[in-house]
């Protein structure tokens, strides 16, 4: 990967003290991880109500992914079918030497007797993928008996939990949802957006996305999280009018697959909207694409904006008059979805200055230029660049060498940045994996309502640390 | 007498050394009898391996824990070392939990809070074909460049075990070049059925490559093998004029080096300390305190007396024992009244559970059931004075429903139905969420020293009072959730039925 020299370019001003370009020495090493492996996509299964993953892997894989992605990351919990419920073959030397297909067959059969699920998703780990178990054949034996079960090969060395998510999604579509040639329901949409559990706030955020899309008159298959109707909702995927990919790149592969499979069009909106300006523009774009009643959509937007700006008006007394100084410059370290969304909001709604944006989930090379372009046009009068880094040692060096001007910055990052922020005497808002010092339930930072919560969080952090 | 073998880089697993089992169901007294530690004249008949116990095998298993995770939680939490995880990125996930625990552990010990130092080699598909040793070498160099550590540990993974990376050669080559210990820890998850082998793997590497081979004895230094718990040992051992050397978590490499110089080794749980303590005695003559664990009056008295005998501090010990008995008695009396009629259930690691049950019974709490994640029929010392299960049964009575279940939540439901406790004690994740959904609160003993010694009885009593009041939360929840288990399974009387009569649930 090429590492770009980065500078902040703010049109109309000559920046003083632009830091010397830091040339990080990137190696294979990843210190302080920011994503995990494909089998963590077991969370994409358990994120669907009444769906239970079955893991065919070593004894520690399921626990490890759960405890790190879903526990020490906002303390989200395992829910109905995740966490310690998840069956695992807990593969031993025997499965390594003789293969694990028989053991998997035995585990699936027992799972059907013990667990109450609408759909099972078998995920494989390194062991199975290395010894070459024919998992497809084993799962097929159950599928032909009518058992709702699918499989995805998610060996840890094959990719990360983002690519694993699309493998699981595709497995469910191809092996469970199946072919469809019936009519389409106009005004109905499938939403592909944040990565469940990895994004600490996904539950609240998907709830807000569903709320605002329904607000303008759409019927929404949100597919993951507490507002999803579970497996039956997935069965409705082919009936939807279109797919909405609301993220810089995650979900695009799924949408393209659905386009090919069901001839279903998709709308790609890279920026997850935060705040009224972005959210209203987003809703108008979706309404236009869907061809739904514009007047109804506008009525909803007007009502939401009314509420939003009432609160913003109250907030301005604080924002304009607070004595003790508020942060002016910020950095965001996180996966592209939240990184881009936050940067857009902080620059355009609050007028903060972007000092450093680092994207950490290793997006596929083909999407990187598209992402860079978003940052170049982050506002009419502000352009910024972005780094792609995964190793926190390098990330922290880049932050240390960034220009934060005359006062301490506010860093939107993860638990890994807690010490760094102390060093910089700045403030931290933990917004991504891992967020080990926040308890997150229904909190959302996006849309109309989430933006207000985000303002509360940012400025509580600043004010609370002041004395 | 079987000796611990430190000649090779690979540790012998628990099941090989001790005959460890992970599934069993019966009475504590039966398990103790079958383990036949001292009672069966073990010393003459144990032979090469520990006792063989009849183990249950069922078709259904839920996600367990692996040895590599225990390597992370020990070698990854040494303050001036680096742990390299030679693995795909998924194994690196553990950096998150052990960072959080490390930070909170440092805070509890009044040490500077910082992030841990673990680096994943991030192996990809191509490395599975061509091998990953070049990446391992690079990551070791990165660790050196970034931190100038006093030691570098390397944890292996299932993937590197299967592809057969020659980790040992890379380690010895870099050890020579960097002039610090570079220590391979073989901890592939599939190699052992119980994760505690990971403790042994870490300790094996430390014994081989860090512990000082020409010790200068420090007659007042005591090795305390623990995790991240609060420092209850310094005040306690201070009464005997002894200093504490905490290992392995939160220790420095220098602390690990001087283990061979100590006057004795103690622990809070044989599951964790067995290998290291026995090997320190075998290799360096540092006596392992052969006594029951320091829980409850009987255990703590005996433990202190044995420590005092070995370190020649009998007088101070007797004075301390008398003083502490008198100090805790009044509050203990009150707690017994407040906790009268309550039923508790212990679901923790093996030897630790034996100690906790003793404390609950000191508090007058009824304990009719307990679950341990594994059972070692014998510990490495093979000394009957460490038979913690027999000690429990002999001094505090039997436990009628005593189960070995390796974090199998689906079995836990039925086990709780047998005894219907008012609360449970836990340490590891996975079981309390189920208890909670049944209206039963749990006390998570994150601080493993919470129930230890005389004060531990009071601590645990106070904590139980706190969590009993949480019952309101759990009972409200229980009325509003559905469990992911089928009705037929929940109606099943025997949680081990699948192992006894495979695939016969409907009967």
Tab-separated table of N, CA, C and O in Angstrom, chain A residues 27-33 35-37 59-60 63-65 67-68 72 79-80 84-88 90-93 96 103 106-107 110-116 126-127 130 156-158 391 393 415-416 418-419 433-434 436-437, chain B residues 59-66 68-69 72 88-97 99-100 103-104 114-115 118-122 124-125 128 135 138-139 142 146-147 189-191 407 409 429-430 437 484-486 498 503 505-506:
chain	number	residue	atom	x	y	z
A	27	UNK	N	4.904	-2.659	7.848
A	27	UNK	CA	5.270	-4.071	7.706
A	27	UNK	C	3.994	-4.902	7.851
A	27	UNK	O	2.897	-4.353	7.891
A	28	UNK	N	4.163	-6.205	7.968
A	28	UNK	CA	2.992	-7.059	8.176
A	28	UNK	C	2.398	-6.898	9.579
A	28	UNK	O	1.250	-7.255	9.819
A	29	UNK	N	3.182	-6.351	10.513
A	29	UNK	CA	2.755	-6.311	11.918
A	29	UNK	C	1.504	-5.465	12.124
A	29	UNK	O	1.374	-4.401	11.538
A	30	UNK	N	0.622	-5.970	12.964
A	30	UNK	CA	-0.500	-5.152	13.414
A	30	UNK	C	-0.518	-5.156	14.940
A	30	UNK	O	-0.723	-6.179	15.576
A	31	UNK	N	-0.274	-3.976	15.479
A	31	UNK	CA	-0.291	-3.790	16.927
A	31	UNK	C	-1.562	-3.041	17.268
A	31	UNK	O	-1.915	-2.070	16.611
A	32	UNK	N	-2.256	-3.478	18.302
A	32	UNK	CA	-3.522	-2.865	18.695
A	32	UNK	C	-4.525	-2.932	17.539
A	32	UNK	O	-4.764	-1.962	16.833
A	33	UNK	N	-5.101	-4.092	17.409
A	33	UNK	CA	-5.925	-4.413	16.243
A	33	UNK	C	-7.201	-3.564	16.165
A	33	UNK	O	-7.744	-3.158	17.192
A	35	UNK	N	-9.564	-4.416	13.489
A	35	UNK	CA	-10.559	-5.309	12.891
A	35	UNK	C	-10.120	-6.716	13.245
A	35	UNK	O	-9.001	-6.932	13.739
A	36	UNK	N	-10.979	-7.673	13.002
A	36	UNK	CA	-10.653	-9.055	13.347
A	36	UNK	C	-10.843	-9.928	12.114
A	36	UNK	O	-10.877	-9.426	11.005
A	37	UNK	N	-10.967	-11.243	12.292
A	37	UNK	CA	-10.979	-12.095	11.106
A	37	UNK	C	-12.403	-12.433	10.672
A	37	UNK	O	-13.380	-12.106	11.327
A	59	UNK	N	-11.169	-24.284	19.688
A	59	UNK	CA	-11.989	-24.066	20.872
A	59	UNK	C	-12.113	-22.607	21.310
A	59	UNK	O	-13.046	-22.254	22.018
A	60	UNK	N	-11.196	-21.743	20.879
A	60	UNK	CA	-11.228	-20.369	21.394
A	60	UNK	C	-11.869	-19.356	20.470
A	60	UNK	O	-12.194	-18.244	20.887
A	63	UNK	N	-15.491	-17.688	21.310
A	63	UNK	CA	-15.414	-16.870	22.526
A	63	UNK	C	-14.591	-15.622	22.278
A	63	UNK	O	-14.938	-14.528	22.706
A	64	UNK	N	-13.494	-15.810	21.583
A	64	UNK	CA	-12.583	-14.695	21.360
A	64	UNK	C	-13.259	-13.600	20.540
A	64	UNK	O	-13.172	-12.426	20.866
A	65	UNK	N	-13.943	-13.974	19.487
A	65	UNK	CA	-14.600	-12.953	18.670
A	65	UNK	C	-15.710	-12.281	19.463
A	65	UNK	O	-15.869	-11.068	19.425
A	67	UNK	N	-16.084	-11.961	22.848
A	67	UNK	CA	-15.645	-11.140	23.979
A	67	UNK	C	-15.003	-9.836	23.523
A	67	UNK	O	-15.041	-8.840	24.231
A	68	UNK	N	-14.389	-9.866	22.362
A	68	UNK	CA	-13.692	-8.672	21.916
A	68	UNK	C	-14.553	-7.765	21.044
A	68	UNK	O	-14.529	-6.562	21.203
A	72	UNK	N	-16.084	-6.311	25.081
A	72	UNK	CA	-15.199	-5.173	25.358
A	72	UNK	C	-15.251	-4.154	24.220
A	72	UNK	O	-14.258	-3.534	23.869
A	79	UNK	N	-26.872	-11.202	23.067
A	79	UNK	CA	-28.236	-11.307	22.563
A	79	UNK	C	-28.771	-12.721	22.601
A	79	UNK	O	-28.297	-13.555	23.376
A	80	UNK	N	-29.734	-12.989	21.756
A	80	UNK	CA	-30.441	-14.272	21.776
A	80	UNK	C	-29.531	-15.426	21.363
A	80	UNK	O	-29.402	-16.423	22.069
A	84	UNK	N	-22.154	-16.770	24.408
A	84	UNK	CA	-21.842	-18.125	24.840
A	84	UNK	C	-22.876	-19.155	24.421
A	84	UNK	O	-22.774	-20.319	24.776
A	85	UNK	N	-23.872	-18.709	23.673
A	85	UNK	CA	-24.850	-19.659	23.138
A	85	UNK	C	-24.260	-20.401	21.932
A	85	UNK	O	-24.597	-21.548	21.668
A	86	UNK	N	-23.353	-19.743	21.235
A	86	UNK	CA	-22.894	-20.215	19.925
A	86	UNK	C	-22.264	-21.612	19.987
A	86	UNK	O	-21.273	-21.835	20.674
A	87	UNK	N	-22.839	-22.573	19.241
A	87	UNK	CA	-22.227	-23.901	19.191
A	87	UNK	C	-20.881	-23.842	18.465
A	87	UNK	O	-20.695	-23.035	17.554
A	88	UNK	N	-19.971	-24.684	18.905
A	88	UNK	CA	-18.657	-24.748	18.259
A	88	UNK	C	-18.174	-26.185	18.295
A	88	UNK	O	-18.376	-26.891	19.280
A	90	UNK	N	-15.231	-26.904	18.587
A	90	UNK	CA	-14.042	-26.890	19.458
A	90	UNK	C	-13.021	-27.921	18.947
A	90	UNK	O	-12.597	-28.822	19.664
A	91	UNK	N	-12.625	-27.734	17.711
A	91	UNK	CA	-11.794	-28.737	17.016
A	91	UNK	C	-10.531	-29.079	17.796
A	91	UNK	O	-9.866	-28.210	18.341
A	92	UNK	N	-10.220	-30.357	17.824
A	92	UNK	CA	-9.060	-30.857	18.545
A	92	UNK	C	-8.099	-31.487	17.536
A	92	UNK	O	-8.327	-31.447	16.327
A	93	UNK	N	-7.057	-32.094	18.067
A	93	UNK	CA	-6.057	-32.736	17.213
A	93	UNK	C	-6.714	-33.752	16.258
A	93	UNK	O	-6.308	-33.880	15.107
A	96	UNK	N	-7.982	-32.151	13.221
A	96	UNK	CA	-6.869	-31.676	12.386
A	96	UNK	C	-6.302	-32.843	11.574
A	96	UNK	O	-6.059	-32.727	10.374
A	103	UNK	N	-17.499	-34.526	12.765
A	103	UNK	CA	-17.752	-33.780	14.006
A	103	UNK	C	-18.744	-32.653	13.755
A	103	UNK	O	-19.634	-32.382	14.564
A	106	UNK	N	-22.260	-34.054	13.415
A	106	UNK	CA	-22.757	-34.395	14.750
A	106	UNK	C	-23.221	-33.136	15.491
A	106	UNK	O	-24.282	-33.111	16.124
A	107	UNK	N	-22.424	-32.070	15.391
A	107	UNK	CA	-22.758	-30.831	16.102
A	107	UNK	C	-24.021	-30.191	15.536
A	107	UNK	O	-24.869	-29.717	16.289
A	110	UNK	N	-27.066	-32.106	16.697
A	110	UNK	CA	-27.363	-31.834	18.107
A	110	UNK	C	-27.900	-30.420	18.289
A	110	UNK	O	-28.793	-30.174	19.107
A	111	UNK	N	-27.372	-29.474	17.523
A	111	UNK	CA	-27.831	-28.083	17.628
A	111	UNK	C	-29.314	-27.978	17.294
A	111	UNK	O	-30.059	-27.234	17.926
A	112	UNK	N	-29.728	-28.754	16.291
A	112	UNK	CA	-31.132	-28.713	15.886
A	112	UNK	C	-32.042	-29.219	16.999
A	112	UNK	O	-33.191	-28.805	17.118
A	113	UNK	N	-31.508	-30.110	17.805
A	113	UNK	CA	-32.308	-30.644	18.914
A	113	UNK	C	-32.369	-29.701	20.095
A	113	UNK	O	-33.338	-29.691	20.836
A	114	UNK	N	-31.334	-28.933	20.290
A	114	UNK	CA	-31.220	-28.152	21.523
A	114	UNK	C	-31.605	-26.694	21.334
A	114	UNK	O	-32.212	-26.091	22.216
A	115	UNK	N	-31.264	-26.128	20.192
A	115	UNK	CA	-31.447	-24.695	20.005
A	115	UNK	C	-32.671	-24.381	19.168
A	115	UNK	O	-33.005	-25.098	18.220
A	116	UNK	N	-33.303	-23.271	19.522
A	116	UNK	CA	-34.526	-22.847	18.866
A	116	UNK	C	-34.192	-21.641	17.991
A	116	UNK	O	-34.064	-20.528	18.482
A	126	UNK	N	-9.912	-21.329	10.681
A	126	UNK	CA	-8.650	-21.693	10.025
A	126	UNK	C	-8.496	-23.206	9.886
A	126	UNK	O	-8.075	-23.707	8.844
A	127	UNK	N	-8.831	-23.941	10.959
A	127	UNK	CA	-8.554	-25.372	10.965
A	127	UNK	C	-9.288	-26.062	9.824
A	127	UNK	O	-8.694	-26.769	9.008
A	130	UNK	N	-7.991	-25.083	6.415
A	130	UNK	CA	-6.653	-25.600	6.107
A	130	UNK	C	-6.670	-27.100	5.837
A	130	UNK	O	-5.983	-27.583	4.939
A	156	UNK	N	-9.769	-17.650	9.153
A	156	UNK	CA	-9.214	-16.392	9.628
A	156	UNK	C	-8.192	-15.758	8.712
A	156	UNK	O	-8.016	-14.543	8.711
A	157	UNK	N	-7.521	-16.564	7.914
A	157	UNK	CA	-6.459	-16.036	7.063
A	157	UNK	C	-6.996	-15.514	5.736
A	157	UNK	O	-6.260	-15.032	4.903
A	158	UNK	N	-8.317	-15.613	5.531
A	158	UNK	CA	-8.878	-15.283	4.223
A	158	UNK	C	-9.355	-13.844	4.096
A	158	UNK	O	-9.707	-13.408	3.010
A	391	UNK	N	-2.031	-0.463	11.510
A	391	UNK	CA	-1.150	-0.741	12.642
A	391	UNK	C	-1.111	0.486	13.556
A	391	UNK	O	-0.685	1.564	13.145
A	393	UNK	N	0.690	1.414	15.913
A	393	UNK	CA	1.979	2.062	16.163
A	393	UNK	C	2.197	3.171	15.133
A	393	UNK	O	2.593	4.289	15.475
A	415	UNK	N	-10.374	2.911	22.164
A	415	UNK	CA	-9.673	2.760	23.430
A	415	UNK	C	-8.158	2.851	23.246
A	415	UNK	O	-7.453	3.316	24.131
A	416	UNK	N	-7.671	2.453	22.073
A	416	UNK	CA	-6.218	2.490	21.838
A	416	UNK	C	-5.675	3.913	21.938
A	416	UNK	O	-4.479	4.108	22.140
A	418	UNK	N	-6.544	6.228	24.164
A	418	UNK	CA	-6.694	6.862	25.481
A	418	UNK	C	-5.369	7.431	25.995
A	418	UNK	O	-5.338	8.529	26.532
A	419	UNK	N	-4.305	6.671	25.859
A	419	UNK	CA	-3.007	7.155	26.363
A	419	UNK	C	-2.469	8.275	25.477
A	419	UNK	O	-1.913	9.255	25.969
A	433	UNK	N	-14.422	0.401	17.153
A	433	UNK	CA	-13.835	-0.808	17.722
A	433	UNK	C	-12.342	-0.634	17.954
A	433	UNK	O	-11.634	-0.293	17.007
A	434	UNK	N	-11.819	-0.873	19.145
A	434	UNK	CA	-12.579	-1.241	20.333
A	434	UNK	C	-12.919	-0.041	21.218
A	434	UNK	O	-12.074	0.795	21.474
A	436	UNK	N	-13.788	0.192	24.732
A	436	UNK	CA	-13.867	-0.618	25.956
A	436	UNK	C	-14.272	0.200	27.183
A	436	UNK	O	-14.436	-0.350	28.260
A	437	UNK	N	-14.398	1.511	27.019
A	437	UNK	CA	-14.751	2.336	28.176
A	437	UNK	C	-16.033	3.134	27.944
A	437	UNK	O	-16.173	4.262	28.393
B	59	UNK	N	-22.289	-34.869	21.907
B	59	UNK	CA	-22.166	-34.323	20.546
B	59	UNK	C	-22.284	-32.806	20.500
B	59	UNK	O	-21.842	-32.189	19.541
B	60	UNK	N	-22.913	-32.219	21.520
B	60	UNK	CA	-23.158	-30.781	21.478
B	60	UNK	C	-22.146	-30.045	22.344
B	60	UNK	O	-21.960	-30.387	23.512
B	61	UNK	N	-21.508	-29.064	21.764
B	61	UNK	CA	-20.574	-28.240	22.539
B	61	UNK	C	-20.720	-26.794	22.109
B	61	UNK	O	-20.941	-26.503	20.937
B	62	UNK	N	-20.620	-25.923	23.079
B	62	UNK	CA	-20.602	-24.498	22.777
B	62	UNK	C	-19.165	-23.995	22.853
B	62	UNK	O	-18.297	-24.662	23.422
B	63	UNK	N	-18.935	-22.831	22.272
B	63	UNK	CA	-17.588	-22.282	22.185
B	63	UNK	C	-16.903	-22.279	23.540
B	63	UNK	O	-17.464	-21.837	24.531
B	64	UNK	N	-15.690	-22.765	23.557
B	64	UNK	CA	-14.940	-22.853	24.806
B	64	UNK	C	-13.914	-21.718	24.845
B	64	UNK	O	-14.203	-20.595	24.459
B	65	UNK	N	-12.734	-22.028	25.268
B	65	UNK	CA	-11.638	-21.066	25.366
B	65	UNK	C	-10.413	-21.838	24.915
B	65	UNK	O	-10.376	-23.062	25.032
B	66	UNK	N	-9.393	-21.155	24.378
B	66	UNK	CA	-8.221	-21.898	23.930
B	66	UNK	C	-6.960	-21.511	24.700
B	66	UNK	O	-6.928	-20.503	25.399
B	68	UNK	N	-4.187	-20.393	23.599
B	68	UNK	CA	-3.561	-19.146	23.144
B	68	UNK	C	-4.116	-17.953	23.908
B	68	UNK	O	-3.405	-16.996	24.185
B	69	UNK	N	-5.407	-18.011	24.256
B	69	UNK	CA	-5.998	-16.912	25.021
B	69	UNK	C	-5.315	-16.781	26.380
B	69	UNK	O	-5.135	-15.684	26.898
B	72	UNK	N	-2.035	-15.105	25.948
B	72	UNK	CA	-2.236	-13.658	25.858
B	72	UNK	C	-2.404	-13.053	27.240
B	72	UNK	O	-1.848	-12.006	27.547
B	88	UNK	N	-3.157	-15.493	12.022
B	88	UNK	CA	-4.028	-14.579	11.286
B	88	UNK	C	-4.609	-13.537	12.253
B	88	UNK	O	-4.526	-13.704	13.476
B	89	UNK	N	-5.231	-12.517	11.704
B	89	UNK	CA	-5.636	-11.362	12.507
B	89	UNK	C	-6.701	-11.704	13.563
B	89	UNK	O	-6.815	-11.024	14.578
B	90	UNK	N	-7.458	-12.781	13.324
B	90	UNK	CA	-8.535	-13.108	14.263
B	90	UNK	C	-8.042	-13.418	15.662
B	90	UNK	O	-8.677	-13.056	16.649
B	91	UNK	N	-6.897	-14.089	15.776
B	91	UNK	CA	-6.351	-14.373	17.101
B	91	UNK	C	-6.004	-13.068	17.799
B	91	UNK	O	-6.072	-12.967	19.021
B	92	UNK	N	-5.648	-12.051	16.982
B	92	UNK	CA	-5.309	-10.741	17.541
B	92	UNK	C	-6.462	-10.068	18.256
B	92	UNK	O	-6.263	-9.120	19.016
B	93	UNK	N	-7.678	-10.559	18.029
B	93	UNK	CA	-8.850	-9.972	18.690
B	93	UNK	C	-8.649	-9.876	20.194
B	93	UNK	O	-9.078	-8.925	20.834
B	94	UNK	N	-7.949	-10.867	20.750
B	94	UNK	CA	-7.749	-10.917	22.198
B	94	UNK	C	-6.998	-9.729	22.756
B	94	UNK	O	-7.029	-9.472	23.966
B	95	UNK	N	-6.343	-8.978	21.895
B	95	UNK	CA	-5.645	-7.777	22.367
B	95	UNK	C	-6.610	-6.824	23.062
B	95	UNK	O	-6.234	-6.101	23.972
B	96	UNK	N	-7.864	-6.851	22.622
B	96	UNK	CA	-8.839	-5.905	23.149
B	96	UNK	C	-9.179	-6.222	24.612
B	96	UNK	O	-9.048	-5.373	25.488
B	97	UNK	N	-9.572	-7.436	24.875
B	97	UNK	CA	-9.963	-7.793	26.245
B	97	UNK	C	-8.768	-7.709	27.191
B	97	UNK	O	-8.869	-7.144	28.272
B	99	UNK	N	-6.156	-5.974	26.918
B	99	UNK	CA	-5.743	-4.591	27.137
B	99	UNK	C	-6.603	-3.952	28.224
B	99	UNK	O	-6.097	-3.313	29.141
B	100	UNK	N	-7.888	-4.173	28.109
B	100	UNK	CA	-8.790	-3.574	29.087
B	100	UNK	C	-8.508	-4.125	30.490
B	100	UNK	O	-8.433	-3.377	31.466
B	103	UNK	N	-5.157	-2.713	31.759
B	103	UNK	CA	-5.272	-1.324	32.214
B	103	UNK	C	-5.933	-1.262	33.588
B	103	UNK	O	-5.462	-0.568	34.487
B	104	UNK	N	-7.040	-1.997	33.742
B	104	UNK	CA	-7.725	-1.949	35.029
B	104	UNK	C	-6.900	-2.615	36.123
B	104	UNK	O	-6.915	-2.170	37.272
B	114	UNK	N	-1.398	1.896	31.088
B	114	UNK	CA	-0.895	1.976	29.712
B	114	UNK	C	-1.531	0.858	28.900
B	114	UNK	O	-2.096	-0.077	29.460
B	115	UNK	N	-1.400	0.967	27.573
B	115	UNK	CA	-1.846	-0.121	26.701
B	115	UNK	C	-0.855	-1.271	26.760
B	115	UNK	O	0.339	-1.069	26.983
B	118	UNK	N	1.156	-6.048	22.357
B	118	UNK	CA	1.002	-7.301	21.625
B	118	UNK	C	0.968	-6.968	20.141
B	118	UNK	O	0.345	-5.993	19.743
B	119	UNK	N	1.642	-7.781	19.366
B	119	UNK	CA	1.714	-7.546	17.917
B	119	UNK	C	1.304	-8.834	17.203
B	119	UNK	O	1.824	-9.907	17.501
B	120	UNK	N	0.369	-8.707	16.271
B	120	UNK	CA	-0.065	-9.861	15.483
B	120	UNK	C	0.702	-9.867	14.160
B	120	UNK	O	0.849	-8.820	13.524
B	121	UNK	N	1.184	-11.043	13.738
B	121	UNK	CA	1.913	-11.119	12.466
B	121	UNK	C	0.965	-11.040	11.263
B	121	UNK	O	1.412	-10.904	10.142
B	122	UNK	N	-0.343	-11.144	11.509
B	122	UNK	CA	-1.351	-10.908	10.468
B	122	UNK	C	-1.137	-11.797	9.244
B	122	UNK	O	-0.961	-11.310	8.125
B	124	UNK	N	-1.741	-14.217	6.090
B	124	UNK	CA	-2.745	-14.215	5.037
B	124	UNK	C	-2.752	-15.578	4.340
B	124	UNK	O	-1.927	-16.437	4.633
B	125	UNK	N	-3.637	-15.675	3.361
B	125	UNK	CA	-3.805	-16.942	2.652
B	125	UNK	C	-2.470	-17.426	2.045
B	125	UNK	O	-2.125	-18.600	2.152
B	128	UNK	N	-0.194	-19.280	4.295
B	128	UNK	CA	-0.585	-20.655	4.606
B	128	UNK	C	0.088	-21.614	3.624
B	128	UNK	O	0.342	-22.770	3.945
B	135	UNK	N	7.503	-13.277	8.164
B	135	UNK	CA	6.670	-12.275	8.841
B	135	UNK	C	6.908	-12.303	10.347
B	135	UNK	O	6.891	-11.268	11.019
B	138	UNK	N	10.017	-10.434	10.966
B	138	UNK	CA	9.770	-8.993	10.822
B	138	UNK	C	9.082	-8.440	12.064
B	138	UNK	O	9.446	-7.379	12.579
B	139	UNK	N	8.087	-9.157	12.561
B	139	UNK	CA	7.350	-8.649	13.721
B	139	UNK	C	8.222	-8.629	14.969
B	139	UNK	O	8.087	-7.736	15.813
B	142	UNK	N	10.162	-5.575	14.583
B	142	UNK	CA	9.309	-4.411	14.875
B	142	UNK	C	9.163	-4.226	16.386
B	142	UNK	O	9.232	-3.107	16.897
B	146	UNK	N	10.374	-0.876	18.254
B	146	UNK	CA	9.355	-0.019	18.855
B	146	UNK	C	9.503	0.113	20.366
B	146	UNK	O	9.206	1.151	20.935
B	147	UNK	N	9.898	-0.958	21.027
B	147	UNK	CA	9.801	-0.962	22.494
B	147	UNK	C	11.080	-1.311	23.229
B	147	UNK	O	11.128	-1.176	24.445
B	189	UNK	N	-4.562	-23.915	19.764
B	189	UNK	CA	-5.820	-24.211	20.448
B	189	UNK	C	-6.250	-25.661	20.352
B	189	UNK	O	-6.808	-26.219	21.295
B	190	UNK	N	-5.983	-26.295	19.224
B	190	UNK	CA	-6.499	-27.659	19.036
B	190	UNK	C	-5.693	-28.707	19.785
B	190	UNK	O	-6.091	-29.856	19.878
B	191	UNK	N	-4.526	-28.318	20.320
B	191	UNK	CA	-3.635	-29.299	20.933
B	191	UNK	C	-4.071	-29.766	22.318
B	191	UNK	O	-3.625	-30.795	22.794
B	407	UNK	N	-17.617	-24.569	30.369
B	407	UNK	CA	-18.368	-23.387	29.922
B	407	UNK	C	-19.487	-23.752	28.965
B	407	UNK	O	-19.655	-23.115	27.927
B	409	UNK	N	-23.051	-23.531	28.432
B	409	UNK	CA	-24.226	-22.844	28.949
B	409	UNK	C	-25.478	-23.721	28.871
B	409	UNK	O	-26.347	-23.650	29.727
B	429	UNK	N	-16.622	-15.441	31.633
B	429	UNK	CA	-17.863	-15.047	30.975
B	429	UNK	C	-18.635	-16.271	30.495
B	429	UNK	O	-18.082	-17.342	30.372
B	430	UNK	N	-19.906	-16.063	30.214
B	430	UNK	CA	-20.677	-17.083	29.521
B	430	UNK	C	-21.814	-17.685	30.317
B	430	UNK	O	-22.811	-18.102	29.736
B	437	UNK	N	-30.951	-14.302	33.005
B	437	UNK	CA	-32.221	-14.455	32.293
B	437	UNK	C	-33.178	-15.375	33.063
B	437	UNK	O	-34.352	-15.480	32.725
B	484	UNK	N	-32.809	-19.180	24.117
B	484	UNK	CA	-32.624	-19.757	22.775
B	484	UNK	C	-32.671	-21.285	22.768
B	484	UNK	O	-32.361	-21.901	21.758
B	485	UNK	N	-33.026	-21.899	23.889
B	485	UNK	CA	-33.039	-23.366	23.965
B	485	UNK	C	-34.461	-23.885	23.773
B	485	UNK	O	-35.431	-23.267	24.208
B	486	UNK	N	-34.556	-25.034	23.149
B	486	UNK	CA	-35.869	-25.630	22.888
B	486	UNK	C	-36.534	-26.072	24.187
B	486	UNK	O	-35.854	-26.472	25.128
B	498	UNK	N	-27.074	-36.111	26.773
B	498	UNK	CA	-26.551	-36.352	25.427
B	498	UNK	C	-25.270	-37.171	25.460
B	498	UNK	O	-24.956	-37.901	24.532
B	503	UNK	N	-28.091	-38.248	21.368
B	503	UNK	CA	-29.205	-37.907	20.488
B	503	UNK	C	-30.513	-38.584	20.876
B	503	UNK	O	-31.173	-39.223	20.081
B	505	UNK	N	-32.855	-36.868	23.049
B	505	UNK	CA	-33.443	-35.835	23.891
B	505	UNK	C	-34.931	-36.027	24.125
B	505	UNK	O	-35.436	-35.803	25.212
B	506	UNK	N	-35.632	-36.464	23.088
B	506	UNK	CA	-37.102	-36.464	23.173
B	506	UNK	C	-37.642	-37.420	24.235
B	506	UNK	O	-38.744	-37.257	24.698
